[in-house]
Amino acid sequence: MAHSYLLEIGLEEIPAHVVTPSIDQLKKRVNDFLTENRVSFETITTFSTPRRLTVLVEGLADRQEDIEKEVKGPAKKIALDENGNWSKAAIGFTRGQGATTDDITFKELKGTEYVYVTKKTTGQAIADVLPNLKAVIEKMNFPTMMKWANFSFKYIRPIRWIVSLLEIKYIPINILDVQGRKCFSSAPLFRKPVTIR
């Protein structure tokens, strides 16, 4: 099932000339985050004013893609003892990869045979991936940065709210003392025209 996800960063008013590069940066960072986290999507639409940077991601997958990775272990001569039994090194290696000795294959590399296992990683549900967008927000950079209150964190202006919604489900993203909101402050939600006031 494809989903829609809305992320809005509410700010004290930023200079008008910074709005477009800031929303472009947010779009790119969200795009890169989803790609790096193996989450497919169809489109990212942006909305912005001097007080809001908003992205709407549509066609978002239910979960990350599963991955399989071949992992190299000890050399065959270390993995097997003189009687052909698995050594502690081989057993420990497979256990560390979430596998068993039944999963072992041997492959030659530069004239030496090594133990290999295929490590399978099941993708997380999208609702468990999206809270990590907090780092995307925090790592944005701007021509001028400022601190506020007693925080050492710097941003273009103080963050006043964050909206983070997967369809109608609230996805928690909290930065400093700003708690994510459970509703979008200024527009109808998803697949409808969005009006920013």
Short mmCIF file of C-alpha atoms in Angstrom, two decimals:
data_model
loop_
_atom_site.label_atom_id
_atom_site.label_comp_id
_atom_site.label_asym_id
_atom_site.label_seq_id
_atom_site.Cartn_x
_atom_site.Cartn_y
_atom_site.Cartn_z
CA MET A 1 0.00 0.00 0.00
CA ALA A 2 1.34 3.46 -0.92
CA HIS A 3 1.27 6.15 1.74
CA SER A 4 1.48 9.93 2.01
CA TYR A 5 3.77 11.59 4.53
CA LEU A 6 3.78 15.24 5.56
CA LEU A 7 6.68 17.00 7.29
CA GLU A 8 6.43 20.66 8.24
CA ILE A 9 9.01 22.72 10.11
CA GLY A 10 7.51 25.86 11.64
CA LEU A 11 9.97 28.71 12.23
CA GLU A 12 10.21 32.25 13.36
CA GLU A 13 10.22 34.32 10.18
CA ILE A 14 13.26 33.74 7.98
CA PRO A 15 14.55 36.17 5.31
CA ALA A 16 12.59 35.86 2.06
CA HIS A 17 15.69 35.22 -0.06
CA VAL A 18 16.53 32.14 2.06
CA VAL A 19 13.13 30.44 1.67
CA THR A 20 13.66 28.84 -1.75
CA PRO A 21 17.17 27.48 -1.12
CA SER A 22 16.02 26.20 2.28
CA ILE A 23 13.01 24.27 0.96
CA ASP A 24 15.12 22.93 -1.93
CA GLN A 25 17.69 21.72 0.60
CA LEU A 26 15.00 20.05 2.72
CA LYS A 27 13.56 18.30 -0.33
CA LYS A 28 16.98 16.97 -1.35
CA ARG A 29 17.81 15.82 2.17
CA VAL A 30 14.47 13.99 2.51
CA ASN A 31 14.96 12.42 -0.94
CA ASP A 32 18.48 11.28 0.02
CA PHE A 33 17.28 9.97 3.40
CA LEU A 34 14.58 7.81 1.81
CA THR A 35 16.94 6.52 -0.87
CA GLU A 36 19.69 5.68 1.63
CA ASN A 37 17.15 3.92 3.86
CA ARG A 38 15.82 1.80 0.97
CA VAL A 39 12.34 3.34 1.03
CA SER A 40 10.71 3.77 -2.36
CA PHE A 41 8.39 6.69 -3.11
CA GLU A 42 6.81 8.42 -6.09
CA THR A 43 6.97 12.18 -5.59
CA ILE A 44 8.07 14.88 -3.16
CA THR A 45 6.13 18.15 -3.34
CA THR A 46 7.25 21.26 -1.46
CA PHE A 47 5.39 24.19 0.12
CA SER A 48 7.09 27.11 1.82
CA THR A 49 6.68 30.53 3.36
CA PRO A 50 9.05 32.54 5.58
CA ARG A 51 7.50 30.66 8.54
CA ARG A 52 7.09 27.16 7.11
CA LEU A 53 9.18 24.59 5.26
CA THR A 54 6.94 21.72 4.20
CA VAL A 55 7.40 18.55 2.14
CA LEU A 56 4.70 16.09 1.11
CA VAL A 57 5.95 12.65 0.08
CA GLU A 58 3.47 10.53 -1.87
CA GLY A 59 3.55 6.93 -3.02
CA LEU A 60 5.64 5.97 0.01
CA ALA A 61 6.27 2.25 0.51
CA ASP A 62 5.01 0.33 3.56
CA ARG A 63 8.53 -0.60 4.59
CA GLN A 64 12.18 -0.64 3.68
CA GLU A 65 13.33 -3.08 1.03
CA ASP A 66 14.87 -6.27 2.44
CA ILE A 67 18.55 -6.72 1.69
CA GLU A 68 20.86 -9.69 1.38
CA LYS A 69 24.59 -9.24 1.90
CA GLU A 70 27.34 -11.81 1.53
CA VAL A 71 29.68 -11.65 4.52
CA LYS A 72 33.20 -13.10 4.54
CA GLY A 73 34.43 -15.01 7.57
CA PRO A 74 37.59 -16.89 8.52
CA ALA A 75 39.69 -18.92 6.12
CA LYS A 76 38.57 -22.52 5.56
CA LYS A 77 41.70 -23.88 7.26
CA ILE A 78 40.70 -21.96 10.42
CA ALA A 79 36.99 -22.77 10.13
CA LEU A 80 37.56 -26.54 10.09
CA ASP A 81 39.68 -28.56 12.49
CA GLU A 82 41.86 -31.52 11.51
CA ASN A 83 38.82 -33.83 11.77
CA GLY A 84 36.66 -31.68 9.49
CA ASN A 85 34.52 -30.34 12.33
CA TRP A 86 33.55 -26.71 12.63
CA SER A 87 35.91 -24.72 14.81
CA LYS A 88 34.91 -22.18 17.47
CA ALA A 89 35.91 -19.47 15.01
CA ALA A 90 33.41 -20.70 12.42
CA ILE A 91 30.62 -21.20 14.95
CA GLY A 92 31.23 -17.78 16.50
CA PHE A 93 31.29 -16.10 13.09
CA THR A 94 27.98 -17.60 11.96
CA ARG A 95 26.30 -16.85 15.29
CA GLY A 96 27.43 -13.23 15.01
CA GLN A 97 25.72 -13.00 11.59
CA GLY A 98 22.47 -14.54 12.84
CA ALA A 99 23.19 -17.72 10.87
CA THR A 100 24.31 -21.30 11.56
CA THR A 101 27.09 -23.46 10.18
CA ASP A 102 24.49 -24.97 7.82
CA ASP A 103 24.48 -21.62 6.01
CA ILE A 104 28.22 -21.65 5.29
CA THR A 105 29.59 -21.72 1.77
CA PHE A 106 33.22 -21.55 0.69
CA LYS A 107 34.63 -19.20 -1.89
CA GLU A 108 38.15 -18.70 -3.09
CA LEU A 109 39.76 -15.29 -2.79
CA LYS A 110 43.33 -14.76 -4.01
CA GLY A 111 44.12 -18.44 -3.76
CA THR A 112 42.63 -18.99 -0.29
CA GLU A 113 39.19 -20.43 0.51
CA TYR A 114 37.09 -18.47 2.97
CA VAL A 115 33.83 -19.02 4.82
CA TYR A 116 30.87 -16.96 3.56
CA VAL A 117 27.30 -16.60 4.76
CA THR A 118 24.45 -14.59 3.27
CA LYS A 119 23.13 -12.15 5.85
CA LYS A 120 19.50 -11.20 5.38
CA THR A 121 18.14 -7.96 6.82
CA THR A 122 14.39 -7.48 6.89
CA GLY A 123 13.29 -3.92 6.21
CA GLN A 124 11.65 -1.94 8.99
CA ALA A 125 8.10 -0.64 8.77
CA ILE A 126 8.00 2.92 7.41
CA ALA A 127 6.56 4.21 10.70
CA ASP A 128 9.76 3.05 12.42
CA VAL A 129 12.03 4.67 9.80
CA LEU A 130 10.49 8.14 9.61
CA PRO A 131 11.36 9.32 13.17
CA ASN A 132 15.00 9.29 12.03
CA LEU A 133 14.19 12.34 9.87
CA LYS A 134 15.00 14.27 13.04
CA ALA A 135 18.67 14.09 12.01
CA VAL A 136 17.78 15.44 8.54
CA ILE A 137 16.19 18.52 10.10
CA GLU A 138 19.03 19.05 12.55
CA LYS A 139 21.75 18.80 9.89
CA MET A 140 20.35 21.48 7.59
CA ASN A 141 22.66 24.42 7.05
CA PHE A 142 21.90 28.05 6.30
CA PRO A 143 23.82 31.25 5.42
CA THR A 144 23.34 32.50 8.97
CA MET A 145 22.72 30.39 12.06
CA MET A 146 21.58 31.35 15.54
CA LYS A 147 21.12 29.87 19.00
CA TRP A 148 18.14 30.55 21.23
CA ALA A 149 17.25 30.19 24.88
CA ASN A 150 19.93 28.14 26.66
CA PHE A 151 20.44 25.67 23.80
CA SER A 152 23.74 25.22 21.99
CA PHE A 153 21.90 23.95 18.88
CA LYS A 154 22.05 26.40 15.94
CA TYR A 155 19.46 26.94 13.20
CA ILE A 156 18.43 29.75 10.89
CA ARG A 157 15.67 30.79 13.32
CA PRO A 158 14.07 29.17 16.37
CA ILE A 159 11.92 26.14 15.54
CA ARG A 160 8.38 26.67 16.86
CA TRP A 161 6.60 23.51 15.73
CA ILE A 162 7.02 20.30 13.79
CA VAL A 163 4.22 18.45 12.01
CA SER A 164 4.97 14.83 11.11
CA LEU A 165 2.08 12.74 9.74
CA LEU A 166 1.98 9.41 7.94
CA GLU A 167 -1.53 9.58 6.49
CA ILE A 168 -3.34 10.46 9.75
CA LYS A 169 -0.83 8.74 12.05
CA TYR A 170 1.40 10.98 14.14
CA ILE A 171 5.12 10.18 13.74
CA PRO A 172 7.04 11.64 16.69
CA ILE A 173 9.89 14.02 15.86
CA ASN A 174 10.94 16.20 18.78
CA ILE A 175 13.80 18.71 18.65
CA LEU A 176 15.00 20.44 21.82
CA ASP A 177 11.84 21.45 23.68
CA VAL A 178 9.67 21.44 20.55
CA GLN A 179 7.19 18.57 20.57
CA GLY A 180 5.80 17.36 17.25
CA ARG A 181 2.20 18.37 16.57
CA LYS A 182 -0.47 15.82 15.76
CA CYS A 183 -2.21 17.97 13.17
CA PHE A 184 -1.25 20.19 10.26
CA SER A 185 -1.68 23.77 11.28
CA SER A 186 -2.64 25.40 8.02
CA ALA A 187 -4.00 23.08 5.35
CA PRO A 188 -6.32 20.22 4.43
CA LEU A 189 -4.48 16.90 4.57
CA PHE A 190 -3.24 14.83 1.64
CA ARG A 191 -4.44 14.52 -1.94
CA LYS A 192 -6.23 17.85 -1.65
CA PRO A 193 -4.98 21.30 -2.69
CA VAL A 194 -2.72 22.70 0.04
CA THR A 195 -3.12 26.35 0.91
CA ILE A 196 -0.40 27.96 3.01
CA ARG A 197 -1.44 31.22 4.65
#
